[in-house]
Amino acid sequence: MPRYRYRGVDQNGKGRKGQMEAADEAELCSFLLDQGCYLTWSRQVQEKKRGRPLRTQELSSFSRELGTMLCSGIPLYRALSILSAEEGLRPDIRRLYENLRKLVGEGCSLPQAMEQQKGVFPPLAHHMFQAAQIVGDMGGTALRLADYYSREYKLASKIKSALLYPKLLMALLVAVTGFLIGFILPQFTSLFSLMEELPLPTRILYGLSGLVTRYWYLAAAGAAAGIWGWRTAKKAKPIRRSLDRAKLYIPAFGMLHKTVCTARFARTLRSLYASGVPIERALRTAGKTMENVYIEEQLARAAVMVESGSTLSEALETVDGFLQKLAAAVKVGEEAGSLETMLSAMADHMEYEAELAAGRMMAYLEPLAIIVMALVVGFVMIGVMLPIYGSYDAIESMGF
């Protein structure tokens, strides 16, 4: 659970500061109010991670193997021992399993052991196993997690495959353009120097060629500074929020992003709800899996609405970033008393829609990338050929 550094004022007007663990700032504020303190400032404490976060495939494999053994009646400690002794594991994964086994053997629960591997397990896995421990269904929860991460990996792989071809075309475009400007164009320098005035495209190309050949270190420094500035700016929450919101409305990309977020949310909420996690906490946890700050903040507000007495469908209607059919499907599930089934069906449908959207985006990107490549290479060729034809005309006019 995140730890927050805070400052507040008690009922006597006396300042108070300290650190406290809470799911989010709203829960921190509630805890402090119970103690008679009014929150005035807070910031999450960034804790060092003991290891890298597990990849989606690794989470799926861990959850499926653990769930299968637990459902077969194998005790948790024994199951972790079998996992840590498995052949072919990478050293860091083996150390992780051994740490879990050691902590469980010392009396820690699995969620506590996972939490101590800071940053390795995502909040979704921690909250689901925590709820599963209460209801006594660790094996079933692990299998649901395995199914969730398996579907997540398949969907992400299909989207990456759809984007691979346009990325290769763009890389080829950069390579070809650099070769023409940096190697081919300088070969004509002696010929073009005899001309009184070069065409505009040629002057532009010579400017770029000079930058690449003579001032390459400035270009490299500028590119590095631009990349560093972009990455630094994205860490600022207002900029990240604006960028994440813009992703939802980019032509072609926006609909795909909305569909993927809707599918991921439905699948996450269904998994948490089926594991016994309270709906308001499930909303906040699901928000952290969206990889979109704009949607995450709205889901935190939706959780507050649910805590205040609103239905889940009413809260989801206020979230900008999901397809409208999600709230309608949730409302039907609430009225029919089959919210888990409806969320599962909605997630399956949205994943199928995401695959179709990725195919449509691929259909747009491929010709667009080819057109951009043709325009850039064509501009370079025009910049090279125009002065050559101009020199031929000049020679003919002189009677040679």
mmCIF file of C-alpha atoms in Angstrom:
data_model
loop_
_atom_site.group_PDB
_atom_site.id
_atom_site.type_symbol
_atom_site.label_atom_id
_atom_site.label_comp_id
_atom_site.label_asym_id
_atom_site.label_seq_id
_atom_site.Cartn_x
_atom_site.Cartn_y
_atom_site.Cartn_z
ATOM 1 C CA MET A 1 0.000 0.000 0.000
ATOM 2 C CA PRO A 2 1.376 3.487 -0.823
ATOM 3 C CA ARG A 3 2.868 5.582 1.959
ATOM 4 C CA TYR A 4 2.142 9.317 2.087
ATOM 5 C CA ARG A 5 4.014 12.167 3.739
ATOM 6 C CA TYR A 6 1.436 14.678 4.986
ATOM 7 C CA ARG A 7 0.861 17.958 6.824
ATOM 8 C CA GLY A 8 -2.375 18.884 8.562
ATOM 9 C CA VAL A 9 -4.035 20.965 11.264
ATOM 10 C CA ASP A 10 -5.855 19.549 14.290
ATOM 11 C CA GLN A 11 -8.997 20.943 15.921
ATOM 12 C CA ASN A 12 -6.913 23.282 18.092
ATOM 13 C CA GLY A 13 -5.176 24.801 15.076
ATOM 14 C CA LYS A 14 -1.898 23.071 15.859
ATOM 15 C CA GLY A 15 0.185 21.856 12.930
ATOM 16 C CA ARG A 16 0.791 18.163 12.488
ATOM 17 C CA LYS A 17 2.944 16.192 10.071
ATOM 18 C CA GLY A 18 4.036 12.635 9.534
ATOM 19 C CA GLN A 19 3.708 9.586 7.292
ATOM 20 C CA MET A 20 0.839 7.148 6.867
ATOM 21 C CA GLU A 21 -0.123 4.259 4.588
ATOM 22 C CA ALA A 22 -3.349 4.649 2.576
ATOM 23 C CA ALA A 23 -4.828 3.402 -0.686
ATOM 24 C CA ASP A 24 -5.023 6.968 -2.025
ATOM 25 C CA GLU A 25 -5.263 10.588 -0.881
ATOM 26 C CA ALA A 26 -9.025 10.305 -0.236
ATOM 27 C CA GLU A 27 -8.462 7.414 2.187
ATOM 28 C CA LEU A 28 -5.574 9.313 3.818
ATOM 29 C CA CYS A 29 -7.859 12.322 4.341
ATOM 30 C CA SER A 30 -10.528 10.049 5.856
ATOM 31 C CA PHE A 31 -8.043 8.422 8.253
ATOM 32 C CA LEU A 32 -6.781 11.811 9.443
ATOM 33 C CA LEU A 33 -10.313 13.168 9.910
ATOM 34 C CA ASP A 34 -11.055 10.217 12.190
ATOM 35 C CA GLN A 35 -8.085 11.378 14.267
ATOM 36 C CA GLY A 36 -9.322 14.971 14.327
ATOM 37 C CA CYS A 37 -6.776 16.259 11.815
ATOM 38 C CA TYR A 38 -7.553 18.202 8.619
ATOM 39 C CA LEU A 39 -5.256 17.385 5.704
ATOM 40 C CA THR A 40 -3.571 20.427 4.085
ATOM 41 C CA TRP A 41 -0.812 18.789 1.986
ATOM 42 C CA SER A 42 0.280 15.302 1.041
ATOM 43 C CA ARG A 43 2.740 13.568 -1.274
ATOM 44 C CA GLN A 44 3.330 9.910 -1.953
ATOM 45 C CA VAL A 45 6.686 8.628 -0.732
ATOM 46 C CA GLN A 46 8.631 6.986 -3.534
ATOM 47 C CA GLU A 47 10.023 3.723 -2.235
ATOM 48 C CA LYS A 48 12.922 1.891 -3.811
ATOM 49 C CA LYS A 49 12.017 -1.240 -5.693
ATOM 50 C CA ARG A 50 13.727 -4.508 -4.885
ATOM 51 C CA GLY A 51 13.330 -5.853 -8.386
ATOM 52 C CA ARG A 52 11.892 -5.174 -11.777
ATOM 53 C CA PRO A 53 8.127 -5.543 -12.278
ATOM 54 C CA LEU A 54 7.083 -8.938 -13.583
ATOM 55 C CA ARG A 55 6.072 -9.034 -17.239
ATOM 56 C CA THR A 56 2.575 -10.040 -18.253
ATOM 57 C CA GLN A 57 3.696 -13.506 -19.430
ATOM 58 C CA GLU A 58 5.553 -14.097 -16.162
ATOM 59 C CA LEU A 59 2.530 -13.068 -14.089
ATOM 60 C CA SER A 60 0.320 -15.372 -16.133
ATOM 61 C CA SER A 61 2.712 -18.314 -15.748
ATOM 62 C CA PHE A 62 3.149 -17.758 -12.000
ATOM 63 C CA SER A 63 -0.601 -17.427 -11.378
ATOM 64 C CA ARG A 64 -1.547 -20.456 -13.493
ATOM 65 C CA GLU A 65 1.024 -22.803 -11.954
ATOM 66 C CA LEU A 66 0.271 -21.619 -8.422
ATOM 67 C CA GLY A 67 -3.501 -21.806 -8.957
ATOM 68 C CA THR A 68 -3.326 -25.303 -10.427
ATOM 69 C CA MET A 69 -1.355 -26.605 -7.460
ATOM 70 C CA LEU A 70 -3.548 -24.872 -4.863
ATOM 71 C CA CYS A 71 -6.730 -26.205 -6.492
ATOM 72 C CA SER A 72 -5.169 -29.677 -6.385
ATOM 73 C CA GLY A 73 -4.837 -29.444 -2.619
ATOM 74 C CA ILE A 74 -1.095 -28.708 -2.415
ATOM 75 C CA PRO A 75 -0.317 -26.337 0.511
ATOM 76 C CA LEU A 76 0.918 -22.845 -0.358
ATOM 77 C CA TYR A 77 4.421 -23.336 1.093
ATOM 78 C CA ARG A 78 4.879 -26.600 -0.801
ATOM 79 C CA ALA A 79 3.566 -25.008 -4.020
ATOM 80 C CA LEU A 80 6.073 -22.161 -3.749
ATOM 81 C CA SER A 81 8.855 -24.686 -3.066
ATOM 82 C CA ILE A 82 7.962 -26.547 -6.263
ATOM 83 C CA LEU A 83 7.900 -23.295 -8.235
ATOM 84 C CA SER A 84 11.299 -22.175 -6.929
ATOM 85 C CA ALA A 85 12.863 -25.560 -7.765
ATOM 86 C CA GLU A 86 11.570 -25.579 -11.341
ATOM 87 C CA GLU A 87 14.230 -26.003 -14.034
ATOM 88 C CA GLY A 88 14.933 -23.313 -16.588
ATOM 89 C CA LEU A 89 13.975 -20.339 -14.403
ATOM 90 C CA ARG A 90 15.916 -17.119 -14.751
ATOM 91 C CA PRO A 91 18.001 -16.327 -11.633
ATOM 92 C CA ASP A 92 15.923 -13.268 -10.686
ATOM 93 C CA ILE A 93 12.636 -15.182 -10.993
ATOM 94 C CA ARG A 94 14.053 -18.058 -8.895
ATOM 95 C CA ARG A 95 15.166 -15.575 -6.216
ATOM 96 C CA LEU A 96 11.679 -14.049 -6.210
ATOM 97 C CA TYR A 97 9.989 -17.430 -5.698
ATOM 98 C CA GLU A 98 12.485 -18.327 -2.972
ATOM 99 C CA ASN A 99 11.816 -15.032 -1.190
ATOM 100 C CA LEU A 100 8.072 -15.699 -1.294
ATOM 101 C CA ARG A 101 8.578 -19.242 0.017
ATOM 102 C CA LYS A 102 10.813 -18.000 2.823
ATOM 103 C CA LEU A 103 8.380 -15.303 3.939
ATOM 104 C CA VAL A 104 5.401 -17.669 3.818
ATOM 105 C CA GLY A 105 7.402 -20.175 5.857
ATOM 106 C CA GLU A 106 8.049 -17.461 8.467
ATOM 107 C CA GLY A 107 4.316 -16.897 8.873
ATOM 108 C CA CYS A 108 3.531 -14.180 6.338
ATOM 109 C CA SER A 109 0.468 -14.487 4.150
ATOM 110 C CA LEU A 110 0.972 -14.553 0.382
ATOM 111 C CA PRO A 111 -0.325 -10.955 -0.072
ATOM 112 C CA GLN A 112 2.075 -9.743 2.641
ATOM 113 C CA ALA A 113 4.969 -11.601 1.030
ATOM 114 C CA MET A 114 4.062 -10.119 -2.365
ATOM 115 C CA GLU A 115 3.866 -6.613 -0.895
ATOM 116 C CA GLN A 116 7.367 -6.933 0.517
ATOM 117 C CA GLN A 117 8.692 -7.519 -3.026
ATOM 118 C CA LYS A 118 8.094 -3.823 -3.650
ATOM 119 C CA GLY A 119 7.228 -2.986 -7.225
ATOM 120 C CA VAL A 120 7.449 -6.576 -8.472
ATOM 121 C CA PHE A 121 3.755 -7.507 -8.303
ATOM 122 C CA PRO A 122 1.101 -5.102 -9.627
ATOM 123 C CA PRO A 123 -1.682 -3.742 -7.354
ATOM 124 C CA LEU A 124 -4.250 -5.946 -9.115
ATOM 125 C CA ALA A 125 -2.550 -9.188 -8.046
ATOM 126 C CA HIS A 126 -2.007 -7.946 -4.499
ATOM 127 C CA HIS A 127 -5.628 -6.872 -3.971
ATOM 128 C CA MET A 128 -7.056 -10.036 -5.528
ATOM 129 C CA PHE A 129 -4.952 -12.358 -3.367
ATOM 130 C CA GLN A 130 -5.741 -10.228 -0.322
ATOM 131 C CA ALA A 131 -9.477 -10.626 -0.944
ATOM 132 C CA ALA A 132 -9.050 -14.314 -1.813
ATOM 133 C CA GLN A 133 -7.392 -14.928 1.538
ATOM 134 C CA ILE A 134 -10.500 -13.599 3.295
ATOM 135 C CA VAL A 135 -12.988 -15.678 1.296
ATOM 136 C CA GLY A 136 -10.711 -18.737 1.177
ATOM 137 C CA ASP A 137 -10.373 -19.122 -2.593
ATOM 138 C CA MET A 138 -6.665 -18.643 -3.310
ATOM 139 C CA GLY A 139 -6.543 -21.274 -6.044
ATOM 140 C CA GLY A 140 -9.545 -19.972 -7.986
ATOM 141 C CA THR A 141 -8.296 -16.398 -7.694
ATOM 142 C CA ALA A 142 -4.863 -17.388 -9.004
ATOM 143 C CA LEU A 143 -6.470 -19.076 -12.031
ATOM 144 C CA ARG A 144 -8.615 -15.989 -12.695
ATOM 145 C CA LEU A 145 -5.468 -13.869 -12.571
ATOM 146 C CA ALA A 146 -3.753 -16.232 -14.997
ATOM 147 C CA ASP A 147 -6.671 -15.933 -17.418
ATOM 148 C CA TYR A 148 -6.642 -12.134 -17.063
ATOM 149 C CA TYR A 149 -2.923 -11.751 -17.777
ATOM 150 C CA SER A 150 -3.042 -14.292 -20.597
ATOM 151 C CA ARG A 151 -5.775 -12.301 -22.355
ATOM 152 C CA GLU A 152 -3.955 -9.056 -21.644
ATOM 153 C CA TYR A 153 -0.795 -10.406 -23.258
ATOM 154 C CA LYS A 154 -2.630 -11.708 -26.333
ATOM 155 C CA LEU A 155 -4.380 -8.367 -26.897
ATOM 156 C CA ALA A 156 -1.181 -6.369 -26.432
ATOM 157 C CA SER A 157 0.689 -8.698 -28.813
ATOM 158 C CA LYS A 158 -1.918 -8.243 -31.543
ATOM 159 C CA ILE A 159 -1.768 -4.463 -31.236
ATOM 160 C CA LYS A 160 2.043 -4.500 -31.354
ATOM 161 C CA SER A 161 1.929 -6.704 -34.443
ATOM 162 C CA ALA A 162 -0.424 -4.233 -36.116
ATOM 163 C CA LEU A 163 2.027 -1.395 -35.434
ATOM 164 C CA LEU A 164 5.177 -3.288 -36.434
ATOM 165 C CA TYR A 165 4.932 -2.779 -40.209
ATOM 166 C CA PRO A 166 4.405 1.021 -40.042
ATOM 167 C CA LYS A 167 7.323 1.287 -37.592
ATOM 168 C CA LEU A 168 9.585 -0.631 -39.985
ATOM 169 C CA LEU A 169 8.542 1.654 -42.844
ATOM 170 C CA MET A 170 9.323 4.751 -40.782
ATOM 171 C CA ALA A 171 12.730 3.346 -39.821
ATOM 172 C CA LEU A 172 13.434 2.589 -43.484
ATOM 173 C CA LEU A 173 12.344 6.109 -44.406
ATOM 174 C CA VAL A 174 14.796 7.644 -41.934
ATOM 175 C CA ALA A 175 17.616 5.383 -43.168
ATOM 176 C CA VAL A 176 16.982 6.100 -46.876
ATOM 177 C CA THR A 177 16.627 9.842 -46.323
ATOM 178 C CA GLY A 178 19.809 9.965 -44.266
ATOM 179 C CA PHE A 179 21.691 8.038 -46.966
ATOM 180 C CA LEU A 180 20.495 10.361 -49.742
ATOM 181 C CA ILE A 181 21.220 13.564 -47.826
ATOM 182 C CA GLY A 182 24.433 12.473 -46.154
ATOM 183 C CA PHE A 183 26.083 10.489 -48.993
ATOM 184 C CA ILE A 184 24.431 10.983 -52.401
ATOM 185 C CA LEU A 185 23.858 14.745 -52.306
ATOM 186 C CA PRO A 186 27.489 15.693 -51.437
ATOM 187 C CA GLN A 187 28.625 13.876 -54.625
ATOM 188 C CA PHE A 188 27.042 16.665 -56.695
ATOM 189 C CA THR A 189 28.608 19.552 -54.795
ATOM 190 C CA SER A 190 31.256 20.332 -57.435
ATOM 191 C CA LEU A 191 28.639 20.323 -60.213
ATOM 192 C CA PHE A 192 26.127 22.487 -58.342
ATOM 193 C CA SER A 193 28.799 25.005 -57.300
ATOM 194 C CA LEU A 194 28.996 26.219 -60.943
ATOM 195 C CA MET A 195 25.351 27.322 -60.899
ATOM 196 C CA GLU A 196 24.405 30.901 -60.023
ATOM 197 C CA GLU A 197 21.360 29.946 -57.973
ATOM 198 C CA LEU A 198 20.099 26.578 -56.786
ATOM 199 C CA PRO A 199 16.380 25.684 -56.625
ATOM 200 C CA LEU A 200 14.685 26.018 -53.245
ATOM 201 C CA PRO A 201 14.365 22.230 -52.629
ATOM 202 C CA THR A 202 18.093 21.838 -53.286
ATOM 203 C CA ARG A 203 18.987 24.660 -50.887
ATOM 204 C CA ILE A 204 16.856 23.039 -48.202
ATOM 205 C CA LEU A 205 18.561 19.691 -48.752
ATOM 206 C CA TYR A 206 22.019 21.283 -48.630
ATOM 207 C CA GLY A 207 21.105 22.919 -45.330
ATOM 208 C CA LEU A 208 20.086 19.553 -43.914
ATOM 209 C CA SER A 209 23.150 17.871 -45.397
ATOM 210 C CA GLY A 210 25.456 20.435 -43.790
ATOM 211 C CA LEU A 211 23.762 19.912 -40.456
ATOM 212 C CA VAL A 212 24.157 16.138 -40.735
ATOM 213 C CA THR A 213 27.745 16.042 -42.018
ATOM 214 C CA ARG A 214 29.418 19.052 -40.385
ATOM 215 C CA TYR A 215 27.333 19.639 -37.286
ATOM 216 C CA TRP A 216 26.220 16.093 -36.535
ATOM 217 C CA TYR A 217 27.191 16.467 -32.889
ATOM 218 C CA LEU A 218 24.809 19.428 -32.525
ATOM 219 C CA ALA A 219 22.034 17.443 -34.196
ATOM 220 C CA ALA A 220 22.719 14.476 -31.902
ATOM 221 C CA ALA A 221 22.818 16.730 -28.832
ATOM 222 C CA GLY A 222 19.578 18.404 -29.907
ATOM 223 C CA ALA A 223 17.882 15.053 -30.438
ATOM 224 C CA ALA A 224 19.097 13.777 -27.053
ATOM 225 C CA ALA A 225 17.955 16.972 -25.334
ATOM 226 C CA GLY A 226 14.574 16.716 -27.049
ATOM 227 C CA ILE A 227 14.098 13.096 -25.948
ATOM 228 C CA TRP A 228 15.170 13.911 -22.385
ATOM 229 C CA GLY A 229 12.881 16.962 -22.266
ATOM 230 C CA TRP A 230 9.951 14.948 -23.596
ATOM 231 C CA ARG A 231 10.430 12.164 -21.051
ATOM 232 C CA THR A 232 10.835 14.666 -18.217
ATOM 233 C CA ALA A 233 7.739 16.629 -19.268
ATOM 234 C CA LYS A 234 5.650 13.442 -19.385
ATOM 235 C CA LYS A 235 6.386 12.837 -15.709
ATOM 236 C CA ALA A 236 4.570 16.053 -14.757
ATOM 237 C CA LYS A 237 1.022 15.064 -13.876
ATOM 238 C CA PRO A 238 -0.783 17.930 -15.706
ATOM 239 C CA ILE A 239 1.110 17.192 -18.935
ATOM 240 C CA ARG A 240 0.612 13.441 -18.540
ATOM 241 C CA ARG A 241 -3.104 13.995 -17.963
ATOM 242 C CA SER A 242 -3.408 16.145 -21.097
ATOM 243 C CA LEU A 243 -1.478 13.632 -23.210
ATOM 244 C CA ASP A 244 -3.542 10.699 -21.929
ATOM 245 C CA ARG A 245 -6.744 12.595 -22.686
ATOM 246 C CA ALA A 246 -5.510 13.412 -26.193
ATOM 247 C CA LYS A 247 -4.895 9.701 -26.847
ATOM 248 C CA LEU A 248 -8.636 9.119 -26.604
ATOM 249 C CA TYR A 249 -9.487 11.513 -29.443
ATOM 250 C CA ILE A 250 -6.747 10.994 -32.041
ATOM 251 C CA PRO A 251 -8.368 9.847 -35.324
ATOM 252 C CA ALA A 252 -8.173 6.039 -35.734
ATOM 253 C CA PHE A 253 -5.888 5.687 -32.683
ATOM 254 C CA GLY A 254 -8.437 7.202 -30.277
ATOM 255 C CA MET A 255 -11.140 4.611 -30.895
ATOM 256 C CA LEU A 256 -8.620 1.783 -30.530
ATOM 257 C CA HIS A 257 -7.355 3.245 -27.255
ATOM 258 C CA LYS A 258 -10.901 3.644 -25.909
ATOM 259 C CA THR A 259 -11.760 0.082 -26.869
ATOM 260 C CA VAL A 260 -8.610 -1.338 -25.253
ATOM 261 C CA CYS A 261 -9.203 0.674 -22.055
ATOM 262 C CA THR A 262 -12.829 -0.472 -21.913
ATOM 263 C CA ALA A 263 -11.844 -4.128 -22.370
ATOM 264 C CA ARG A 264 -9.063 -3.894 -19.785
ATOM 265 C CA PHE A 265 -11.308 -2.183 -17.252
ATOM 266 C CA ALA A 266 -14.159 -4.681 -17.690
ATOM 267 C CA ARG A 267 -11.770 -7.632 -17.344
ATOM 268 C CA THR A 268 -10.016 -6.126 -14.302
ATOM 269 C CA LEU A 269 -13.219 -5.152 -12.527
ATOM 270 C CA ARG A 270 -14.711 -8.581 -13.185
ATOM 271 C CA SER A 271 -11.633 -10.330 -11.746
ATOM 272 C CA LEU A 272 -11.602 -8.139 -8.629
ATOM 273 C CA TYR A 273 -15.359 -8.394 -8.118
ATOM 274 C CA ALA A 274 -15.304 -12.179 -8.500
ATOM 275 C CA SER A 275 -12.518 -12.374 -5.902
ATOM 276 C CA GLY A 276 -14.600 -10.497 -3.327
ATOM 277 C CA VAL A 277 -12.905 -7.076 -3.503
ATOM 278 C CA PRO A 278 -15.365 -4.270 -2.533
ATOM 279 C CA ILE A 279 -16.546 -2.406 -5.620
ATOM 280 C CA GLU A 280 -15.184 0.996 -4.546
ATOM 281 C CA ARG A 281 -11.716 -0.441 -3.948
ATOM 282 C CA ALA A 282 -11.986 -2.422 -7.183
ATOM 283 C CA LEU A 283 -12.634 0.813 -9.092
ATOM 284 C CA ARG A 284 -9.502 2.436 -7.697
ATOM 285 C CA THR A 285 -7.382 -0.650 -8.352
ATOM 286 C CA ALA A 286 -8.743 -1.000 -11.883
ATOM 287 C CA GLY A 287 -7.857 2.644 -12.508
ATOM 288 C CA LYS A 288 -4.199 1.887 -11.818
ATOM 289 C CA THR A 289 -4.163 -0.774 -14.537
ATOM 290 C CA MET A 290 -5.426 1.626 -17.236
ATOM 291 C CA GLU A 291 -2.009 3.223 -17.866
ATOM 292 C CA ASN A 292 -3.988 6.431 -18.375
ATOM 293 C CA VAL A 293 -3.896 9.117 -15.672
ATOM 294 C CA TYR A 294 -6.952 10.884 -17.112
ATOM 295 C CA ILE A 295 -9.137 7.782 -16.733
ATOM 296 C CA GLU A 296 -7.538 6.783 -13.417
ATOM 297 C CA GLU A 297 -8.504 10.085 -11.780
ATOM 298 C CA GLN A 298 -12.069 9.755 -13.040
ATOM 299 C CA LEU A 299 -12.341 6.220 -11.653
ATOM 300 C CA ALA A 300 -11.184 7.512 -8.258
ATOM 301 C CA ARG A 301 -14.073 10.005 -8.359
ATOM 302 C CA ALA A 302 -16.405 7.227 -9.496
ATOM 303 C CA ALA A 303 -15.360 5.209 -6.424
ATOM 304 C CA VAL A 304 -16.340 8.153 -4.220
ATOM 305 C CA MET A 305 -19.743 8.250 -5.961
ATOM 306 C CA VAL A 306 -20.280 4.547 -5.244
ATOM 307 C CA GLU A 307 -19.306 5.095 -1.603
ATOM 308 C CA SER A 308 -21.903 7.883 -1.473
ATOM 309 C CA GLY A 309 -24.690 5.586 -2.643
ATOM 310 C CA SER A 310 -24.635 5.781 -6.443
ATOM 311 C CA THR A 311 -24.854 2.627 -8.503
ATOM 312 C CA LEU A 312 -21.841 1.398 -10.453
ATOM 313 C CA SER A 313 -23.523 2.159 -13.791
ATOM 314 C CA GLU A 314 -24.277 5.745 -12.705
ATOM 315 C CA ALA A 315 -20.667 6.230 -11.667
ATOM 316 C CA LEU A 316 -19.317 4.804 -14.936
ATOM 317 C CA GLU A 317 -21.534 7.137 -16.984
ATOM 318 C CA THR A 318 -19.423 10.040 -15.689
ATOM 319 C CA VAL A 319 -16.134 8.523 -16.908
ATOM 320 C CA ASP A 320 -14.852 10.014 -20.152
ATOM 321 C CA GLY A 321 -12.701 7.447 -21.919
ATOM 322 C CA PHE A 322 -14.846 4.310 -22.001
ATOM 323 C CA LEU A 323 -17.292 3.276 -24.699
ATOM 324 C CA GLN A 324 -20.871 4.171 -23.759
ATOM 325 C CA LYS A 325 -22.030 0.581 -24.084
ATOM 326 C CA LEU A 326 -20.014 -0.326 -20.951
ATOM 327 C CA ALA A 327 -22.256 1.655 -18.569
ATOM 328 C CA ALA A 328 -25.372 0.300 -20.335
ATOM 329 C CA ALA A 329 -24.144 -3.304 -19.981
ATOM 330 C CA VAL A 330 -23.261 -2.788 -16.304
ATOM 331 C CA LYS A 331 -26.748 -1.385 -15.661
ATOM 332 C CA VAL A 332 -28.321 -4.492 -17.203
ATOM 333 C CA GLY A 333 -26.046 -6.690 -15.079
ATOM 334 C CA GLU A 334 -27.001 -4.816 -11.903
ATOM 335 C CA GLU A 335 -30.720 -5.117 -12.608
ATOM 336 C CA ALA A 336 -30.432 -8.813 -13.513
ATOM 337 C CA GLY A 337 -28.149 -9.595 -10.559
ATOM 338 C CA SER A 338 -25.431 -10.987 -12.854
ATOM 339 C CA LEU A 339 -22.815 -8.248 -12.845
ATOM 340 C CA GLU A 340 -19.866 -10.678 -12.966
ATOM 341 C CA THR A 341 -21.261 -12.508 -16.011
ATOM 342 C CA MET A 342 -22.051 -9.245 -17.798
ATOM 343 C CA LEU A 343 -18.567 -7.835 -17.148
ATOM 344 C CA SER A 344 -16.954 -11.020 -18.464
ATOM 345 C CA ALA A 345 -19.087 -10.980 -21.611
ATOM 346 C CA MET A 346 -18.402 -7.269 -22.080
ATOM 347 C CA ALA A 347 -14.637 -7.820 -21.744
ATOM 348 C CA ASP A 348 -14.716 -10.619 -24.355
ATOM 349 C CA HIS A 349 -16.715 -8.434 -26.732
ATOM 350 C CA MET A 350 -14.446 -5.415 -26.232
ATOM 351 C CA GLU A 351 -11.308 -7.499 -26.807
ATOM 352 C CA TYR A 352 -12.791 -8.689 -30.088
ATOM 353 C CA GLU A 353 -13.659 -5.073 -30.974
ATOM 354 C CA ALA A 354 -10.084 -4.054 -30.106
ATOM 355 C CA GLU A 355 -8.710 -6.653 -32.524
ATOM 356 C CA LEU A 356 -10.988 -5.296 -35.258
ATOM 357 C CA ALA A 357 -9.981 -1.721 -34.422
ATOM 358 C CA ALA A 358 -6.299 -2.700 -34.603
ATOM 359 C CA GLY A 359 -6.940 -4.219 -38.050
ATOM 360 C CA ARG A 360 -8.673 -1.026 -39.225
ATOM 361 C CA MET A 361 -5.822 1.086 -37.903
ATOM 362 C CA MET A 362 -3.369 -1.149 -39.747
ATOM 363 C CA ALA A 363 -5.372 -0.597 -42.948
ATOM 364 C CA TYR A 364 -5.013 3.169 -42.461
ATOM 365 C CA LEU A 365 -1.365 3.214 -41.385
ATOM 366 C CA GLU A 366 0.154 1.062 -44.112
ATOM 367 C CA PRO A 367 -0.847 3.263 -47.094
ATOM 368 C CA LEU A 368 -0.244 6.409 -45.036
ATOM 369 C CA ALA A 369 3.306 5.317 -44.205
ATOM 370 C CA ILE A 370 3.961 4.459 -47.856
ATOM 371 C CA ILE A 371 2.626 7.863 -48.987
ATOM 372 C CA VAL A 372 4.800 9.708 -46.446
ATOM 373 C CA MET A 373 7.827 7.696 -47.544
ATOM 374 C CA ALA A 374 7.120 8.452 -51.217
ATOM 375 C CA LEU A 375 6.720 12.188 -50.522
ATOM 376 C CA VAL A 376 9.962 12.463 -48.564
ATOM 377 C CA VAL A 377 12.036 10.414 -51.006
ATOM 378 C CA GLY A 378 10.370 12.236 -53.915
ATOM 379 C CA PHE A 379 11.279 15.614 -52.408
ATOM 380 C CA VAL A 380 14.908 14.520 -52.055
ATOM 381 C CA MET A 381 15.017 13.277 -55.643
ATOM 382 C CA ILE A 382 13.475 16.529 -56.915
ATOM 383 C CA GLY A 383 16.052 18.506 -54.965
ATOM 384 C CA VAL A 384 18.823 16.510 -56.669
ATOM 385 C CA MET A 385 17.404 16.336 -60.202
ATOM 386 C CA LEU A 386 16.217 19.953 -60.645
ATOM 387 C CA PRO A 387 19.702 21.533 -60.700
ATOM 388 C CA ILE A 388 20.980 18.704 -62.918
ATOM 389 C CA TYR A 389 18.302 19.447 -65.551
ATOM 390 C CA GLY A 390 18.986 23.149 -65.035
ATOM 391 C CA SER A 391 22.661 22.621 -65.854
ATOM 392 C CA TYR A 392 21.699 20.726 -69.024
ATOM 393 C CA ASP A 393 19.474 23.625 -70.123
ATOM 394 C CA ALA A 394 22.281 26.080 -69.459
ATOM 395 C CA ILE A 395 24.702 24.017 -71.545
ATOM 396 C CA GLU A 396 22.208 23.810 -74.430
ATOM 397 C CA SER A 397 21.606 27.561 -74.362
ATOM 398 C CA MET A 398 25.339 28.144 -74.667
ATOM 399 C CA GLY A 399 25.373 26.087 -77.837
ATOM 400 C CA PHE A 400 27.493 23.194 -76.624
#
